[in-house]
CSV table of C-alpha atoms and ligand atoms in Angstrom, one decimal:
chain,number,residue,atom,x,y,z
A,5,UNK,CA,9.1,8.7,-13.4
A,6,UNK,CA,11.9,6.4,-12.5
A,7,UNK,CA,13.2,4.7,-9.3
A,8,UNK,CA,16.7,3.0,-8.8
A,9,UNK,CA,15.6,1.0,-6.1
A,10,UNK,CA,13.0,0.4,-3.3
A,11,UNK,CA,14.0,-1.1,0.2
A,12,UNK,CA,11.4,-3.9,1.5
A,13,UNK,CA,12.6,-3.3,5.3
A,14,UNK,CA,14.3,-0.1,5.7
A,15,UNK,CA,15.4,1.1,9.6
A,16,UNK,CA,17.8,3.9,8.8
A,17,UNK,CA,15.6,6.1,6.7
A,18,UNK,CA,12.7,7.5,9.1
A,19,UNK,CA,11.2,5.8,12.2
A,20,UNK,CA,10.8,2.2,12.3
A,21,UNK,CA,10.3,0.0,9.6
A,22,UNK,CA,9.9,1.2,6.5
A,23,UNK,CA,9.6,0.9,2.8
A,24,UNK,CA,11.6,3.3,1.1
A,25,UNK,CA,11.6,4.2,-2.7
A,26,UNK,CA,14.5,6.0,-4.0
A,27,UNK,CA,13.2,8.0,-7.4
A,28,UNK,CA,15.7,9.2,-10.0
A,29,UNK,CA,15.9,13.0,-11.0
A,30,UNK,CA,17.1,16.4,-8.9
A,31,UNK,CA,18.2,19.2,-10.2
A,32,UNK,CA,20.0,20.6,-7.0
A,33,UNK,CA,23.5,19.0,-8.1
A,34,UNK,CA,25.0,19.2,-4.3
A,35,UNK,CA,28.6,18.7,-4.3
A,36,UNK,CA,29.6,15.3,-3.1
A,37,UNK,CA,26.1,14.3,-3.8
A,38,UNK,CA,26.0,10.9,-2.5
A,39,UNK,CA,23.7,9.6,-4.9
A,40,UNK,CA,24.7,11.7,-8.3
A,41,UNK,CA,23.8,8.8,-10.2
A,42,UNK,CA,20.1,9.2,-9.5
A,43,UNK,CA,20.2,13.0,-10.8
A,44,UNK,CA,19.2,11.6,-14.0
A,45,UNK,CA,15.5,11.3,-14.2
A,46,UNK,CA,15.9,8.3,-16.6
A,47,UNK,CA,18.5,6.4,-14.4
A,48,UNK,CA,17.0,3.1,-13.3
A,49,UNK,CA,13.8,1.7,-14.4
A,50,UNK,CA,10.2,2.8,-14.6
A,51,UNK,CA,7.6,3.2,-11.8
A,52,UNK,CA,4.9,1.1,-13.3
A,53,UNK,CA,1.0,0.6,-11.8
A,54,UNK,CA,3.1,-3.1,-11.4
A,55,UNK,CA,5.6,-1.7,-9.3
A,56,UNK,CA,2.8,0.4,-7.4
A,57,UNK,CA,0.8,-2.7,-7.0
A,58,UNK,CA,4.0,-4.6,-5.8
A,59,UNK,CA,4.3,-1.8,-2.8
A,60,UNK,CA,0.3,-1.9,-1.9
A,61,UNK,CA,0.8,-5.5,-1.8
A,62,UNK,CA,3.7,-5.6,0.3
A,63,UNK,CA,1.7,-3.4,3.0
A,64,UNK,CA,-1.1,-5.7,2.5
A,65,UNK,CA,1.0,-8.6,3.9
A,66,UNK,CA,2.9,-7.0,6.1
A,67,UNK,CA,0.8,-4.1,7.8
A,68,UNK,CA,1.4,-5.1,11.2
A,69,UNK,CA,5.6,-4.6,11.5
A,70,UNK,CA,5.4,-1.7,8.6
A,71,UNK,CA,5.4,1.9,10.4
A,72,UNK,CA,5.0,3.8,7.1
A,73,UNK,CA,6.6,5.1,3.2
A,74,UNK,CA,9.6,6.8,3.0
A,75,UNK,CA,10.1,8.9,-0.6
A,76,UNK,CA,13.7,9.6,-1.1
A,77,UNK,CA,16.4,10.0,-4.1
A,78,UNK,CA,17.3,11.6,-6.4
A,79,UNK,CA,14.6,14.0,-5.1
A,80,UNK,CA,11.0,13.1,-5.1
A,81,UNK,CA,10.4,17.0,-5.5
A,82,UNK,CA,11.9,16.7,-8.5
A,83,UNK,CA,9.3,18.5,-11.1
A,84,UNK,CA,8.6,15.7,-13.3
A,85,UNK,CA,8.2,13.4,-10.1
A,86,UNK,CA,5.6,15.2,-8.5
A,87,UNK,CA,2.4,14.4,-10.3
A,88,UNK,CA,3.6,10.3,-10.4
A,89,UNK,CA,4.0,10.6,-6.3
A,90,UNK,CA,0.8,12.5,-5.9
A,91,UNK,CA,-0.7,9.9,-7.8
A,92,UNK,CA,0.7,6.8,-5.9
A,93,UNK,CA,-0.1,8.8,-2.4
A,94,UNK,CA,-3.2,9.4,-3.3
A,95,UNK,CA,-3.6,5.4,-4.0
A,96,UNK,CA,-1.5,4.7,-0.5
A,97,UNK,CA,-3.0,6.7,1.3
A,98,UNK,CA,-6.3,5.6,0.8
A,99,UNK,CA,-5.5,2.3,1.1
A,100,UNK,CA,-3.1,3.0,4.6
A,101,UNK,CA,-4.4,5.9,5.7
A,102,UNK,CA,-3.1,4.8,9.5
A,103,UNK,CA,0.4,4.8,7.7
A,104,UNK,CA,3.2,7.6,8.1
A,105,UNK,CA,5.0,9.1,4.8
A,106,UNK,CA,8.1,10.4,5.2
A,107,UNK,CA,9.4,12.6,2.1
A,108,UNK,CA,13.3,14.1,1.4
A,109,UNK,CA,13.9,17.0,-0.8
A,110,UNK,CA,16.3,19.1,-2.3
A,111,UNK,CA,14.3,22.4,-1.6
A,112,UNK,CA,14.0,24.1,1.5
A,113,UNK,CA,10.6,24.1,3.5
A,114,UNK,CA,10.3,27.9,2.5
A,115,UNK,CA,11.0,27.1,-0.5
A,116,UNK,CA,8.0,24.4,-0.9
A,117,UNK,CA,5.2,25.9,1.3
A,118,UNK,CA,5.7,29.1,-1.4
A,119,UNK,CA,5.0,26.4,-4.7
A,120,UNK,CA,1.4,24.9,-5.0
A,121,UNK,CA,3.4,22.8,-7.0
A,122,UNK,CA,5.9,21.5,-4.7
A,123,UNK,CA,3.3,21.7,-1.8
A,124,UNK,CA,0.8,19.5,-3.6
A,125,UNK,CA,3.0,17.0,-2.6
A,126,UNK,CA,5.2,17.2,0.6
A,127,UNK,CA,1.6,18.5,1.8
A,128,UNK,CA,0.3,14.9,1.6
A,129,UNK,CA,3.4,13.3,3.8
A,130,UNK,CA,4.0,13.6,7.7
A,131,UNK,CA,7.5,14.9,7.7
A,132,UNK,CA,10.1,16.4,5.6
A,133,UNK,CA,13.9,16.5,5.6
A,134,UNK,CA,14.8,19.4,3.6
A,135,UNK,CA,17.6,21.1,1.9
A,136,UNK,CA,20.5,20.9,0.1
A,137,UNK,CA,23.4,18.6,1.4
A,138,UNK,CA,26.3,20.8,2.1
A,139,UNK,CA,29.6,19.1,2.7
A,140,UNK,CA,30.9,22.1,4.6
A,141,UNK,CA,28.0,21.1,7.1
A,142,UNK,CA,28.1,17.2,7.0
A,143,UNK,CA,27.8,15.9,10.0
A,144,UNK,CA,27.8,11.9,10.7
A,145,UNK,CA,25.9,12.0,14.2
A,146,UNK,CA,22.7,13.2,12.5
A,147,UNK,CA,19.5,11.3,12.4
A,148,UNK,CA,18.0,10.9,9.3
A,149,UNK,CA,20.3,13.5,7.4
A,150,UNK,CA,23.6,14.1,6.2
A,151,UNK,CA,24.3,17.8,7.4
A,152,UNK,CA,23.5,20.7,9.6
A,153,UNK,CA,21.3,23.3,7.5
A,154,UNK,CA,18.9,20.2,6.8
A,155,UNK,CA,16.2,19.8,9.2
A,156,UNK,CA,13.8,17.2,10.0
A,157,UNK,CA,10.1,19.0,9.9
A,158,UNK,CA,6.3,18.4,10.9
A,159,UNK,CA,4.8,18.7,8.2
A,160,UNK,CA,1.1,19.0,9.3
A,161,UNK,CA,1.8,21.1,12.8
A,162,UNK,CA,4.2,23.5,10.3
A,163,UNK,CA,1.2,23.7,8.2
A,164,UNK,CA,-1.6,24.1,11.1
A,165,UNK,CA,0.6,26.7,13.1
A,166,UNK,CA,1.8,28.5,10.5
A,167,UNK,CA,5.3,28.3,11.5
A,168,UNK,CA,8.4,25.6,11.0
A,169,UNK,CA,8.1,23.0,13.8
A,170,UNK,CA,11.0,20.6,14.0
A,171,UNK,CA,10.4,16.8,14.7
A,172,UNK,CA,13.3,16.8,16.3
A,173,UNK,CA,16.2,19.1,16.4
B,447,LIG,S1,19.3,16.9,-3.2
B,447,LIG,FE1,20.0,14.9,-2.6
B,447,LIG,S2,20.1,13.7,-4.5
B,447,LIG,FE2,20.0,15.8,-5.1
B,447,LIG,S3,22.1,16.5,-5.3
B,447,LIG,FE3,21.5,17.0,-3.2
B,447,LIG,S4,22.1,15.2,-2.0
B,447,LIG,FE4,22.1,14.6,-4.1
């Protein structure tokens, strides 16, 4: 997997401070795509156990003022991106468990809860903005998205009550 860039002290992607990793690679091609450059899976360079490292690290040091991971793009449900996240959660999560993940994707929350695939990831994070960014929908007041159809989503109370609960609406 690559990533075209990871922001140290992120406020406008999720709640709080964050750090956010943007990973290259979607295949959902939205028109006016703000990012298009990141639909390339080899744009930018290589998630490495150095770059992983460099993240823990950075929680390490700063744990206090860091609310939690945000996983953006590209899209981080890409297919080949999957198995890499799951594998750096799975590290991050043990190491921060008291830590919120915040995940974007491409794909619809019905889409994902019907792909163990695609679940075996956004399961693992707090809260998901889904969809595809439609420009005939864009919409500059929203938080933490760039139009209508997407919606931000609870991941675990979705999955507990079997039904989509909105973090906010
Ligand atoms: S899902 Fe995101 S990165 Fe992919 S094309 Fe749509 S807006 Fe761009």
């Amino acid at each position: 997997m690559n990533y075209s860039g990871i922001k140290y002290t992120d406020m406008i992607n999720g709640e709080g401070i964050r750090v956010s990793i943007f990973v290259s690679g979607c295949s959902h091609y939205c028109k006016d795509c703000f990012n298009s450059d990141t639909w390339d899976p080899n744009f930018g360079l290589p998630f490495t156990e150095e770059v992983e490292n460099e993240i823990l690290a950075y929680f390490t040091k700063y744990n206090a003022s860091i609310k939690g991971l945000s996983l953006l793009g590209g899209d981080p449900t890409y297919i080949h991106n999957i198995k890499p996240l799951v594998s750096f959660l799975n590290k991050f999560k043990a190491a921060f468990p008291m830590k919120d993940i915040w995940i974007w994707s491409g794909f619809t929350w019905e889409a994902i809860i019907q792909d163990s695939t695609l679940l075996s990831l956004v399961e693992m994070c707090d809260i998901l903005v889904d969809g595809k960014f439609r420009i005939e929908e864009k919409d500059l007041n929203l938080k933490w998205r760039g139009s209508k159809n997407q919606r931000v989503i609870d991941i675990k109370k979705s999955l507990e009550l079997k039904e989509t609960i909105k973090y906010i609406e």
